[in-house]
Amino acid sequence: DYSPTEMSYLSRAKIYRERKMYAEAVADLNKALEINKQPEQIMFLIERGDVYYLMQKYAEAIADYEQIVKLDEKQFKELMQKRIVLATEKMRENGSQPK
């Protein structure tokens, strides 16, 4: 934490993700989002949503994907809708219901 910037947290989160250290990745992405309140936070939300998906926390992934659509519907709507559908299907397969 010697350089607590949103980009250093993002970089470390990606390393954690590659090592399947998902809880640590989410923690760093949460810190990055606390620092960065600007529109660029979309990339942090995408990363965190993907990590939640890998953790099989589909409701959290869907929430992040939906927030991305609200922030920038034009650019990300189609991509996020696909991810929402995938996460919703996984929830149903696991016996959970989407919120």
PDB file of C-alpha atoms in Angstrom:
ATOM      1  CA  ASP A   1       0.000   0.000   0.000  1.00  0.00           C
ATOM      2  CA  TYR A   2       2.943   2.367  -0.409  1.00  0.00           C
ATOM      3  CA  SER A   3       1.304   3.851  -3.522  1.00  0.00           C
ATOM      4  CA  PRO A   4      -2.423   3.833  -2.835  1.00  0.00           C
ATOM      5  CA  THR A   5      -3.807   4.968  -6.169  1.00  0.00           C
ATOM      6  CA  GLU A   6      -6.729   3.516  -8.044  1.00  0.00           C
ATOM      7  CA  MET A   7      -4.404   2.224 -10.768  1.00  0.00           C
ATOM      8  CA  SER A   8      -2.058   0.479  -8.319  1.00  0.00           C
ATOM      9  CA  TYR A   9      -5.061  -1.211  -6.721  1.00  0.00           C
ATOM     10  CA  LEU A  10      -6.355  -2.216 -10.156  1.00  0.00           C
ATOM     11  CA  SER A  11      -2.981  -3.648 -11.147  1.00  0.00           C
ATOM     12  CA  ARG A  12      -2.705  -5.655  -7.954  1.00  0.00           C
ATOM     13  CA  ALA A  13      -6.319  -6.832  -8.273  1.00  0.00           C
ATOM     14  CA  LYS A  14      -5.555  -8.214 -11.724  1.00  0.00           C
ATOM     15  CA  ILE A  15      -2.600 -10.141 -10.307  1.00  0.00           C
ATOM     16  CA  TYR A  16      -4.806 -11.498  -7.522  1.00  0.00           C
ATOM     17  CA  ARG A  17      -7.407 -12.512 -10.100  1.00  0.00           C
ATOM     18  CA  GLU A  18      -4.818 -14.408 -12.149  1.00  0.00           C
ATOM     19  CA  ARG A  19      -3.785 -16.254  -8.995  1.00  0.00           C
ATOM     20  CA  LYS A  20      -7.431 -17.004  -8.167  1.00  0.00           C
ATOM     21  CA  MET A  21      -7.202 -14.893  -5.020  1.00  0.00           C
ATOM     22  CA  TYR A  22     -10.642 -13.464  -5.657  1.00  0.00           C
ATOM     23  CA  ALA A  23     -11.427 -12.034  -2.210  1.00  0.00           C
ATOM     24  CA  GLU A  24      -8.202 -10.025  -2.303  1.00  0.00           C
ATOM     25  CA  ALA A  25      -8.993  -8.828  -5.832  1.00  0.00           C
ATOM     26  CA  VAL A  26     -12.431  -7.609  -4.771  1.00  0.00           C
ATOM     27  CA  ALA A  27     -10.918  -5.833  -1.741  1.00  0.00           C
ATOM     28  CA  ASP A  28      -8.469  -3.944  -3.954  1.00  0.00           C
ATOM     29  CA  LEU A  29     -11.171  -3.093  -6.479  1.00  0.00           C
ATOM     30  CA  ASN A  30     -13.341  -1.762  -3.658  1.00  0.00           C
ATOM     31  CA  LYS A  31     -10.448   0.478  -2.572  1.00  0.00           C
ATOM     32  CA  ALA A  32      -9.978   1.682  -6.156  1.00  0.00           C
ATOM     33  CA  LEU A  33     -13.664   2.546  -6.399  1.00  0.00           C
ATOM     34  CA  GLU A  34     -13.502   4.469  -3.115  1.00  0.00           C
ATOM     35  CA  ILE A  35     -10.680   6.601  -4.512  1.00  0.00           C
ATOM     36  CA  ASN A  36     -12.082   7.031  -8.024  1.00  0.00           C
ATOM     37  CA  LYS A  37     -15.552   8.526  -8.106  1.00  0.00           C
ATOM     38  CA  GLN A  38     -15.225   9.596 -11.745  1.00  0.00           C
ATOM     39  CA  PRO A  39     -16.660   7.982 -14.890  1.00  0.00           C
ATOM     40  CA  GLU A  40     -13.460   5.940 -15.245  1.00  0.00           C
ATOM     41  CA  GLN A  41     -14.758   3.756 -12.466  1.00  0.00           C
ATOM     42  CA  ILE A  42     -16.481   1.701 -15.160  1.00  0.00           C
ATOM     43  CA  MET A  43     -13.298  -0.299 -15.733  1.00  0.00           C
ATOM     44  CA  PHE A  44     -13.103  -1.037 -12.001  1.00  0.00           C
ATOM     45  CA  LEU A  45     -16.746  -2.145 -11.973  1.00  0.00           C
ATOM     46  CA  ILE A  46     -16.189  -4.412 -14.979  1.00  0.00           C
ATOM     47  CA  GLU A  47     -13.181  -5.997 -13.312  1.00  0.00           C
ATOM     48  CA  ARG A  48     -14.991  -6.410  -9.982  1.00  0.00           C
ATOM     49  CA  GLY A  49     -18.086  -7.808 -11.682  1.00  0.00           C
ATOM     50  CA  ASP A  50     -15.942 -10.341 -13.511  1.00  0.00           C
ATOM     51  CA  VAL A  51     -14.196 -11.339 -10.277  1.00  0.00           C
ATOM     52  CA  TYR A  52     -17.552 -11.743  -8.526  1.00  0.00           C
ATOM     53  CA  TYR A  53     -18.627 -13.928 -11.446  1.00  0.00           C
ATOM     54  CA  LEU A  54     -15.535 -16.103 -11.007  1.00  0.00           C
ATOM     55  CA  MET A  55     -16.324 -16.334  -7.280  1.00  0.00           C
ATOM     56  CA  GLN A  56     -19.824 -17.509  -8.241  1.00  0.00           C
ATOM     57  CA  LYS A  57     -21.293 -14.434  -6.538  1.00  0.00           C
ATOM     58  CA  TYR A  58     -23.638 -13.862  -9.425  1.00  0.00           C
ATOM     59  CA  ALA A  59     -25.976 -11.366  -7.739  1.00  0.00           C
ATOM     60  CA  GLU A  60     -23.025  -9.087  -6.963  1.00  0.00           C
ATOM     61  CA  ALA A  61     -21.710  -9.471 -10.525  1.00  0.00           C
ATOM     62  CA  ILE A  62     -25.125  -8.565 -11.941  1.00  0.00           C
ATOM     63  CA  ALA A  63     -25.326  -5.509  -9.655  1.00  0.00           C
ATOM     64  CA  ASP A  64     -21.963  -4.254 -10.940  1.00  0.00           C
ATOM     65  CA  TYR A  65     -22.908  -4.922 -14.573  1.00  0.00           C
ATOM     66  CA  GLU A  66     -26.210  -3.080 -14.117  1.00  0.00           C
ATOM     67  CA  GLN A  67     -24.403  -0.130 -12.537  1.00  0.00           C
ATOM     68  CA  ILE A  68     -22.112   0.027 -15.592  1.00  0.00           C
ATOM     69  CA  VAL A  69     -25.124   0.251 -17.895  1.00  0.00           C
ATOM     70  CA  LYS A  70     -26.509   3.121 -15.786  1.00  0.00           C
ATOM     71  CA  LEU A  71     -23.195   4.979 -15.969  1.00  0.00           C
ATOM     72  CA  ASP A  72     -22.707   4.564 -19.734  1.00  0.00           C
ATOM     73  CA  GLU A  73     -25.637   2.919 -21.480  1.00  0.00           C
ATOM     74  CA  LYS A  74     -24.479   3.700 -25.012  1.00  0.00           C
ATOM     75  CA  GLN A  75     -21.074   2.053 -24.960  1.00  0.00           C
ATOM     76  CA  PHE A  76     -21.507  -0.882 -22.591  1.00  0.00           C
ATOM     77  CA  LYS A  77     -25.175  -1.849 -22.693  1.00  0.00           C
ATOM     78  CA  GLU A  78     -24.890  -4.777 -25.121  1.00  0.00           C
ATOM     79  CA  LEU A  79     -21.772  -6.270 -23.511  1.00  0.00           C
ATOM     80  CA  MET A  80     -23.138  -5.936 -19.986  1.00  0.00           C
ATOM     81  CA  GLN A  81     -26.518  -7.380 -20.991  1.00  0.00           C
ATOM     82  CA  LYS A  82     -24.701 -10.495 -22.226  1.00  0.00           C
ATOM     83  CA  ARG A  83     -22.838 -10.789 -18.936  1.00  0.00           C
ATOM     84  CA  ILE A  84     -26.043 -10.263 -16.960  1.00  0.00           C
ATOM     85  CA  VAL A  85     -27.718 -13.074 -18.911  1.00  0.00           C
ATOM     86  CA  LEU A  86     -24.774 -15.415 -18.261  1.00  0.00           C
ATOM     87  CA  ALA A  87     -24.724 -14.629 -14.545  1.00  0.00           C
ATOM     88  CA  THR A  88     -28.506 -15.033 -14.303  1.00  0.00           C
ATOM     89  CA  GLU A  89     -28.290 -18.444 -15.994  1.00  0.00           C
ATOM     90  CA  LYS A  90     -25.549 -19.529 -13.573  1.00  0.00           C
ATOM     91  CA  MET A  91     -27.670 -18.415 -10.628  1.00  0.00           C
ATOM     92  CA  ARG A  92     -30.560 -20.530 -11.862  1.00  0.00           C
ATOM     93  CA  GLU A  93     -28.254 -23.513 -12.403  1.00  0.00           C
ATOM     94  CA  ASN A  94     -27.103 -23.173  -8.781  1.00  0.00           C
ATOM     95  CA  GLY A  95     -30.657 -22.949  -7.501  1.00  0.00           C
ATOM     96  CA  SER A  96     -30.573 -19.233  -6.705  1.00  0.00           C
ATOM     97  CA  GLN A  97     -33.029 -16.677  -7.959  1.00  0.00           C
ATOM     98  CA  PRO A  98     -31.967 -13.361  -9.467  1.00  0.00           C
ATOM     99  CA  LYS A  99     -32.870 -10.286  -7.433  1.00  0.00           C
TER     100      LYS A  99
END
